[in-house]
Coordinates of C-alpha atoms in Angstrom, one line a residue:
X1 CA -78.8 2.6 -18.4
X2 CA -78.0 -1.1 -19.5
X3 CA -75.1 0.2 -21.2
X4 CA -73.8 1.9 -18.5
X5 CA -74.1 -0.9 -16.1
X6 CA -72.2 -2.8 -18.7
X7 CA -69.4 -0.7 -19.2
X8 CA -69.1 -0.1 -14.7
X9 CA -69.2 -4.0 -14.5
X10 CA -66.4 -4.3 -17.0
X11 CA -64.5 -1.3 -15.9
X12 CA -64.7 -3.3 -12.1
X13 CA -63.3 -6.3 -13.5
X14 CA -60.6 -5.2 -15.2
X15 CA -59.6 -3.0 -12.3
X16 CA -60.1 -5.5 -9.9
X17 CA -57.8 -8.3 -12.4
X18 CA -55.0 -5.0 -12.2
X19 CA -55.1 -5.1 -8.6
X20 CA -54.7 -9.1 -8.4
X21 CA -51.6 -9.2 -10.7
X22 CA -49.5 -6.2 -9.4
X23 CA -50.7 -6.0 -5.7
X24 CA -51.8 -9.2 -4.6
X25 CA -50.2 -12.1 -6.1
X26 CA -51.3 -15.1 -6.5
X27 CA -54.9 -16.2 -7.3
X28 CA -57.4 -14.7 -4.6
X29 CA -60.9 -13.4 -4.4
X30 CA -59.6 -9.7 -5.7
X31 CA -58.9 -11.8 -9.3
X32 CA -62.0 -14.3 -8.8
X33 CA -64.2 -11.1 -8.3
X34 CA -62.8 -9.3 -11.3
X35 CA -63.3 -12.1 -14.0
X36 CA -66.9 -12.3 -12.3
X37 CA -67.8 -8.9 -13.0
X38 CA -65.9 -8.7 -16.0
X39 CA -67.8 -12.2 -17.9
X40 CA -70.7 -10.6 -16.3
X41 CA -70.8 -7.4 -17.9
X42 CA -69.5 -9.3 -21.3
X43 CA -72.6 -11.6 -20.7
X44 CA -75.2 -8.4 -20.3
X45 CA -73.9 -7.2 -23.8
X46 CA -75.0 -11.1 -25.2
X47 CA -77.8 -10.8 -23.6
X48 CA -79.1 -7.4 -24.6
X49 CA -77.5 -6.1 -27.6
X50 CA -77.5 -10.0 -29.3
X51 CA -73.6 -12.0 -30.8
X52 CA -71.9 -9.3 -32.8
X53 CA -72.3 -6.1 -30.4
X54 CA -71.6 -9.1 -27.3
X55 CA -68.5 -10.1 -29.7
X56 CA -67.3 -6.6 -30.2
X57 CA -67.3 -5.8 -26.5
X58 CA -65.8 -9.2 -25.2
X59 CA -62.8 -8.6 -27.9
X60 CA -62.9 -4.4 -26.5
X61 CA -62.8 -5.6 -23.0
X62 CA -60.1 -8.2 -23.5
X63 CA -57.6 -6.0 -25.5
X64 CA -58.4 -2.6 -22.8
X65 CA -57.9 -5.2 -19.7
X66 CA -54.7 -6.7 -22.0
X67 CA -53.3 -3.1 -22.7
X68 CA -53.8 -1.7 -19.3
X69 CA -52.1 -4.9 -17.3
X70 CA -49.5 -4.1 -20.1
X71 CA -49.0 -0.2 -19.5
X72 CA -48.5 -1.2 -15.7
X73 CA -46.2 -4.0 -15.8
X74 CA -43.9 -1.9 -18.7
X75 CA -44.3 1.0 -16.4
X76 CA -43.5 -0.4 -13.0
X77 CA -46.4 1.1 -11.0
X78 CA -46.1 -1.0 -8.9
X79 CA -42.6 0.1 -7.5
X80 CA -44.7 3.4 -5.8
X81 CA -46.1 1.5 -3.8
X82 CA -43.8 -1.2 -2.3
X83 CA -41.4 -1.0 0.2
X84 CA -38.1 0.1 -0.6
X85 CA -36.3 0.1 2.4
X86 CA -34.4 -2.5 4.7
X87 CA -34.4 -2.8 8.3
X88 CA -31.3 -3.8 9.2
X89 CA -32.1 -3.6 13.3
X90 CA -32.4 -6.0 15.6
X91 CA -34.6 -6.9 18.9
X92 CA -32.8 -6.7 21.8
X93 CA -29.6 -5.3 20.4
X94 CA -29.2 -2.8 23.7
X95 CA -28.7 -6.0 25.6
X96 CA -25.3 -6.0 27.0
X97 CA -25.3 -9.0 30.0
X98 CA -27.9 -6.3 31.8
X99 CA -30.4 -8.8 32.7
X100 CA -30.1 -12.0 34.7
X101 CA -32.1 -15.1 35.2
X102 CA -34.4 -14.3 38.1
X103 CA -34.9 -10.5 37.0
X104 CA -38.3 -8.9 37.9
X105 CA -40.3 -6.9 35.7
X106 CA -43.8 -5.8 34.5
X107 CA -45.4 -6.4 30.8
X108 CA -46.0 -3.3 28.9
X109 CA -48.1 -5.3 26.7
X110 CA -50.0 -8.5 26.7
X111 CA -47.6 -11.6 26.1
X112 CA -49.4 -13.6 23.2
X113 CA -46.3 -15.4 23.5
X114 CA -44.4 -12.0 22.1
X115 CA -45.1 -8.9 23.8
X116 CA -42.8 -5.7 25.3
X117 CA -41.9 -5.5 28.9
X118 CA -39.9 -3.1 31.3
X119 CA -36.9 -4.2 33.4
X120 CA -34.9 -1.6 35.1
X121 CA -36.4 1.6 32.8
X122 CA -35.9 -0.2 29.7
X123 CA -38.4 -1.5 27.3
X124 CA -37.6 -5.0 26.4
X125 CA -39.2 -7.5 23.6
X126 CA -40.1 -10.4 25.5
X127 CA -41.5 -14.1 25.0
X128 CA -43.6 -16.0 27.8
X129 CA -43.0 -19.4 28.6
X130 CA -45.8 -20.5 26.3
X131 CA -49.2 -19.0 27.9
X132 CA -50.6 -15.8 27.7
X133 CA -49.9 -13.2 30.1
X134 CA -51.9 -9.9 31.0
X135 CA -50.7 -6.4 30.4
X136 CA -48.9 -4.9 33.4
X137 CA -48.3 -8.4 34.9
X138 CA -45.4 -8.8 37.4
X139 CA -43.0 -10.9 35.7
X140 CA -40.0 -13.1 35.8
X141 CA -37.0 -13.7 33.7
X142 CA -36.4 -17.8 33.4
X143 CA -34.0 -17.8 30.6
X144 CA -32.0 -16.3 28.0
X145 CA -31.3 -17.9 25.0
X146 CA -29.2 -15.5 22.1
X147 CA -30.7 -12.4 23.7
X148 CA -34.2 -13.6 23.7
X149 CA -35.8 -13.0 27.5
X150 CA -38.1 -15.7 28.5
X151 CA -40.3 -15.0 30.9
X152 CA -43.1 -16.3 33.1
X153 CA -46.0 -14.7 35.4
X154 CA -44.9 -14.3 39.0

């Protein structure tokens, strides 16, 4: 049973150190956690099985965790999971002089500032004039600045 726990504690931390380098960069609990688990399980195999079996698996688990951050990085798993397209729309775009200062409307969705609202049958991103508004307020344009619709409560 110790053995076992040893090798699932080692097994987490590597996997956990995988997931820190190629999904979430930067140093973060997923990493802290994996070196945790990983000295952990290294320390259990000092502890019970004495120095040269605790040598033999800190060297094991160093050169596995070494090979397999290797493997993935050569092999650009990674790249499956990340985005690979671009969004080249942009808010707003149907917006041809339609809407005028003064316009009435009615939130689709809460305003916390951003939020969608409707004006004439068309769905519109909108932006309050700072505060948060309600969904299905009545509301009302007060400016346009390069297509983006200000609004505030009526």
């Amino acid at each position: 049973m110790d053995l076992f726990i040893i090798i699932s504690l080692i097994a987490l931390g590597i996997s956990l150190i995988v997931i820190e380098i190629i999904f979430v960069p930067g140093t973060t609990v997923v990493g802290i956690a994996g070196f945790l688990f990983g000295g952990y399980g290294i320390y259990l195999s000092f502890d019970i099985y004495g120095q040269n079996i605790g040598i033999v698996t800190a060297v094991v688990a160093v050169s596995i965790g070494m090979a397999i951050i290797i493997y993935t990085l050569k092999n650009r798993a990674w790249e499956r999971f990340s985005l690979n397209q671009e969004s080249n729309s942009r808010f707003n775009d149907e917006l041809n002089d339609e809407l005028n200062l003064g316009d009435l409307g009615q939130t689709l969705s809460s305003l916390k500032p951003y939020g969608k609202a409707i004006f004439d049958e068309k769905i519109i991103e909108v932006k309050s004039n700072g505060g948060y508004i309600a969904e299905k307020s009545e509301i009302q344009i007060i400016k346009i600045v390069n297509k983006q619709i200000i609004v505030k409560s009526k």
